[in-house]
Amino acid sequence: LCCFVFQVDGFLTLLFGLASINTLTVISVTRYIKGCHPERGHCISNSSMTVALVLIWIAAFFWSAAPLLGWGSYTDRMYGTCEIDWAKANFSTIYKSYIVSIFICCFFLPVTVMVFSYVSIINTVKLSHALTGLNDPTDRQRRMERDVTRVSIVICTAFIIAWSPYAVISIWSAYGHPVPNLTSILASLFAKSASFYNPIIYFGMSS
């Protein structure tokens, strides 16, 4: 029973964590389309967002269910948490392939997409002001550019700060380097804390 419980706990923890990452990535893409390619804004509709939400959860379910089916595994990390058993990658090519794959698909690619999207938005806002032909932009333009830049930087920075320690120690452990349990749990809790402050960033800083 105990084994079953921590398997379920590990599955749900990873499921909701990946769903959160996927959601942030989709939000950055929708903002990129709206901000940089407004002529394609019609692509963002209720139906397309419904499809995006379904894909978000399908992808999260796939990576979370894989360890239950033998591609990767979950383990009890003590302190009341369960997560992927990164250390097993030392003894199995299959486990290592899972960890490398999830690192690339669920951390590296989302970070790349988010950074590209928000940097593009910042550049588009600056370019649009330059094309107005005004050497002295209005207070409204300066305020808009400042707000877009601030929100974009905070979103990307918060995401990278929250998930980087967890991603780094996971890969570190996967390649045979020991990681203390306390370090692992702190990084895990730090990553999960993103679910608390992301709504504050999105709804508090962006109109």
Tab-separated table of C-alpha atoms in Angstrom:
chain	number	residue	atom	x	y	z
A	1	LEU	CA	0.000	0.000	0.000
A	2	CYS	CA	2.815	2.406	0.888
A	3	CYS	CA	4.494	1.761	-2.465
A	4	PHE	CA	1.232	2.438	-4.280
A	5	VAL	CA	0.687	5.680	-2.370
A	6	PHE	CA	4.082	7.186	-3.226
A	7	GLN	CA	3.696	6.095	-6.854
A	8	VAL	CA	0.408	7.987	-7.026
A	9	ASP	CA	1.905	10.948	-5.178
A	10	GLY	CA	4.872	11.088	-7.560
A	11	PHE	CA	2.569	10.808	-10.563
A	12	LEU	CA	0.259	13.617	-9.426
A	13	THR	CA	3.138	15.878	-8.393
A	14	LEU	CA	4.803	15.553	-11.784
A	15	LEU	CA	1.480	15.782	-13.631
A	16	PHE	CA	0.496	19.118	-12.101
A	17	GLY	CA	4.041	20.498	-12.297
A	18	LEU	CA	4.332	19.724	-16.018
A	19	ALA	CA	0.813	21.024	-16.669
A	20	SER	CA	1.881	24.297	-15.045
A	21	ILE	CA	5.023	24.522	-17.202
A	22	ASN	CA	3.060	23.705	-20.354
A	23	THR	CA	0.442	26.324	-19.497
A	24	LEU	CA	3.073	29.039	-19.045
A	25	THR	CA	4.592	28.057	-22.387
A	26	VAL	CA	1.243	28.256	-24.187
A	27	ILE	CA	0.529	31.643	-22.593
A	28	SER	CA	3.864	32.940	-23.920
A	29	VAL	CA	3.028	31.676	-27.416
A	30	THR	CA	-0.422	33.303	-27.398
A	31	ARG	CA	1.116	36.569	-26.226
A	32	TYR	CA	3.743	36.295	-28.960
A	33	ILE	CA	1.059	35.830	-31.637
A	34	LYS	CA	-1.058	38.692	-30.299
A	35	GLY	CA	1.879	41.021	-29.845
A	36	CYS	CA	4.113	40.216	-32.805
A	37	HIS	CA	1.653	38.879	-35.404
A	38	PRO	CA	-1.697	40.548	-34.719
A	39	GLU	CA	-2.869	39.637	-38.234
A	40	ARG	CA	-2.919	36.035	-37.007
A	41	GLY	CA	-4.827	36.881	-33.862
A	42	HIS	CA	-7.916	35.166	-35.250
A	43	CYS	CA	-6.077	31.853	-34.691
A	44	ILE	CA	-6.494	32.382	-30.951
A	45	SER	CA	-10.109	31.412	-30.416
A	46	ASN	CA	-12.091	29.460	-27.855
A	47	SER	CA	-11.727	26.297	-29.933
A	48	SER	CA	-7.969	26.669	-30.390
A	49	MET	CA	-7.512	27.335	-26.675
A	50	THR	CA	-9.589	24.255	-25.872
A	51	VAL	CA	-7.309	22.193	-28.107
A	52	ALA	CA	-4.260	23.771	-26.445
A	53	LEU	CA	-5.576	22.889	-22.975
A	54	VAL	CA	-6.209	19.297	-24.014
A	55	LEU	CA	-2.681	19.023	-25.457
A	56	ILE	CA	-1.218	20.563	-22.283
A	57	TRP	CA	-2.733	17.813	-20.151
A	58	ILE	CA	-2.040	15.022	-22.641
A	59	ALA	CA	1.657	15.940	-22.685
A	60	ALA	CA	1.774	16.213	-18.882
A	61	PHE	CA	-0.013	12.861	-18.531
A	62	PHE	CA	2.372	11.164	-20.978
A	63	TRP	CA	5.536	12.163	-19.106
A	64	SER	CA	3.946	11.474	-15.706
A	65	ALA	CA	2.588	8.068	-16.642
A	66	ALA	CA	5.810	6.853	-18.302
A	67	PRO	CA	7.544	5.933	-14.991
A	68	LEU	CA	4.495	3.889	-13.986
A	69	LEU	CA	4.906	1.880	-17.195
A	70	GLY	CA	8.638	1.226	-16.782
A	71	TRP	CA	10.225	4.191	-18.554
A	72	GLY	CA	11.689	5.878	-15.497
A	73	SER	CA	10.475	5.341	-11.919
A	74	TYR	CA	9.306	7.173	-8.815
A	75	THR	CA	10.906	7.009	-5.399
A	76	ASP	CA	10.215	8.248	-1.880
A	77	ARG	CA	12.431	11.258	-1.157
A	78	MET	CA	11.449	11.357	2.528
A	79	TYR	CA	10.113	14.599	4.005
A	80	GLY	CA	6.676	13.599	2.701
A	81	THR	CA	7.423	13.882	-1.018
A	82	CYS	CA	7.855	11.490	-3.916
A	83	GLU	CA	9.463	12.218	-7.254
A	84	ILE	CA	11.328	10.699	-10.172
A	85	ASP	CA	14.191	8.436	-9.138
A	86	TRP	CA	16.963	10.314	-10.910
A	87	ALA	CA	19.760	8.113	-9.529
A	88	LYS	CA	18.495	4.994	-11.337
A	89	ALA	CA	19.787	6.529	-14.563
A	90	ASN	CA	23.255	5.385	-13.435
A	91	PHE	CA	22.248	1.773	-13.800
A	92	SER	CA	19.928	1.794	-16.803
A	93	THR	CA	20.117	3.327	-20.266
A	94	ILE	CA	16.320	3.306	-20.399
A	95	TYR	CA	16.051	5.392	-17.228
A	96	LYS	CA	18.749	7.753	-18.449
A	97	SER	CA	16.960	8.214	-21.784
A	98	TYR	CA	13.783	9.172	-19.895
A	99	ILE	CA	15.542	11.729	-17.725
A	100	VAL	CA	17.403	13.312	-20.651
A	101	SER	CA	14.191	13.366	-22.708
A	102	ILE	CA	12.086	14.951	-19.977
A	103	PHE	CA	14.824	17.518	-19.297
A	104	ILE	CA	14.899	18.569	-22.955
A	105	CYS	CA	11.155	18.433	-23.654
A	106	CYS	CA	9.816	19.696	-20.325
A	107	PHE	CA	12.447	22.247	-19.279
A	108	PHE	CA	14.877	23.255	-22.012
A	109	LEU	CA	12.298	23.634	-24.818
A	110	PRO	CA	9.740	25.540	-22.681
A	111	VAL	CA	12.469	27.912	-21.477
A	112	THR	CA	13.607	28.470	-25.067
A	113	VAL	CA	10.057	29.133	-26.285
A	114	MET	CA	9.281	31.510	-23.420
A	115	VAL	CA	12.499	33.499	-23.787
A	116	PHE	CA	12.046	33.747	-27.564
A	117	SER	CA	8.408	34.833	-27.202
A	118	TYR	CA	8.968	37.532	-24.612
A	119	VAL	CA	12.158	38.884	-26.197
A	120	SER	CA	10.269	39.116	-29.494
A	121	ILE	CA	7.422	40.990	-27.793
A	122	ILE	CA	9.852	43.479	-26.248
A	123	ASN	CA	11.579	44.039	-29.597
A	124	THR	CA	8.243	44.442	-31.397
A	125	VAL	CA	7.062	47.079	-28.929
A	126	LYS	CA	10.325	48.999	-29.272
A	127	LEU	CA	10.232	48.736	-33.072
A	128	SER	CA	6.638	49.920	-33.256
A	129	HIS	CA	7.566	53.038	-31.305
A	130	ALA	CA	10.587	53.669	-33.527
A	131	LEU	CA	8.436	53.393	-36.657
A	132	THR	CA	6.101	56.129	-35.432
A	133	GLY	CA	8.802	58.575	-36.419
A	134	LEU	CA	8.731	60.281	-33.057
A	135	ASN	CA	12.118	61.147	-31.666
A	136	ASP	CA	10.518	61.863	-28.328
A	137	PRO	CA	8.031	59.119	-27.474
A	138	THR	CA	5.001	60.057	-25.414
A	139	ASP	CA	4.639	59.175	-21.753
A	140	ARG	CA	2.073	56.540	-22.713
A	141	GLN	CA	4.493	54.877	-25.136
A	142	ARG	CA	7.315	54.918	-22.629
A	143	ARG	CA	5.025	53.496	-19.955
A	144	MET	CA	3.794	50.727	-22.268
A	145	GLU	CA	7.321	49.767	-23.263
A	146	ARG	CA	8.454	49.791	-19.647
A	147	ASP	CA	5.486	47.662	-18.506
A	148	VAL	CA	5.893	45.098	-21.292
A	149	THR	CA	9.627	44.828	-20.621
A	150	ARG	CA	9.160	44.501	-16.858
A	151	VAL	CA	6.463	41.831	-17.050
A	152	SER	CA	8.364	39.826	-19.678
A	153	ILE	CA	11.587	39.872	-17.687
A	154	VAL	CA	9.841	38.941	-14.432
A	155	ILE	CA	7.943	36.038	-16.036
A	156	CYS	CA	11.035	34.529	-17.649
A	157	THR	CA	13.259	35.129	-14.634
A	158	ALA	CA	10.748	33.659	-12.181
A	159	PHE	CA	10.311	30.542	-14.288
A	160	ILE	CA	14.038	29.964	-14.726
A	161	ILE	CA	14.831	30.657	-11.063
A	162	ALA	CA	12.072	28.328	-9.860
A	163	TRP	CA	12.854	25.338	-12.064
A	164	SER	CA	16.587	25.584	-12.798
A	165	PRO	CA	17.823	24.217	-9.433
A	166	TYR	CA	15.522	21.214	-9.741
A	167	ALA	CA	16.533	20.608	-13.365
A	168	VAL	CA	20.240	20.946	-12.592
A	169	ILE	CA	20.310	18.569	-9.614
A	170	SER	CA	18.154	16.101	-11.547
A	171	ILE	CA	20.645	15.927	-14.404
A	172	TRP	CA	23.525	15.988	-11.903
A	173	SER	CA	22.041	12.984	-10.107
A	174	ALA	CA	21.234	11.200	-13.373
A	175	TYR	CA	24.895	11.240	-14.366
A	176	GLY	CA	26.113	9.564	-11.202
A	177	HIS	CA	26.748	12.436	-8.817
A	178	PRO	CA	25.201	12.071	-5.349
A	179	VAL	CA	22.686	14.683	-4.217
A	180	PRO	CA	21.712	14.954	-0.526
A	181	ASN	CA	18.036	14.308	0.142
A	182	LEU	CA	17.628	17.697	1.800
A	183	THR	CA	19.042	19.485	-1.257
A	184	SER	CA	16.726	17.521	-3.503
A	185	ILE	CA	13.603	18.276	-1.478
A	186	LEU	CA	14.425	21.985	-1.164
A	187	ALA	CA	14.893	22.282	-4.930
A	188	SER	CA	11.644	20.376	-5.463
A	189	LEU	CA	9.678	22.600	-3.089
A	190	PHE	CA	11.235	25.701	-4.643
A	191	ALA	CA	10.058	24.569	-8.082
A	192	LYS	CA	6.560	23.855	-6.782
A	193	SER	CA	6.378	27.329	-5.253
A	194	ALA	CA	6.013	28.687	-8.808
A	195	SER	CA	2.372	27.627	-8.675
A	196	PHE	CA	1.879	30.187	-5.904
A	197	TYR	CA	3.507	33.270	-7.392
A	198	ASN	CA	2.733	32.772	-11.094
A	199	PRO	CA	-0.879	33.986	-10.663
A	200	ILE	CA	0.424	37.012	-8.770
A	201	ILE	CA	2.760	37.870	-11.645
A	202	TYR	CA	0.219	37.344	-14.419
A	203	PHE	CA	-2.766	39.011	-12.782
A	204	GLY	CA	-0.965	41.551	-10.636
A	205	MET	CA	1.539	42.937	-13.139
A	206	SER	CA	-0.209	42.551	-16.500
A	207	SER	CA	-3.426	44.281	-17.399
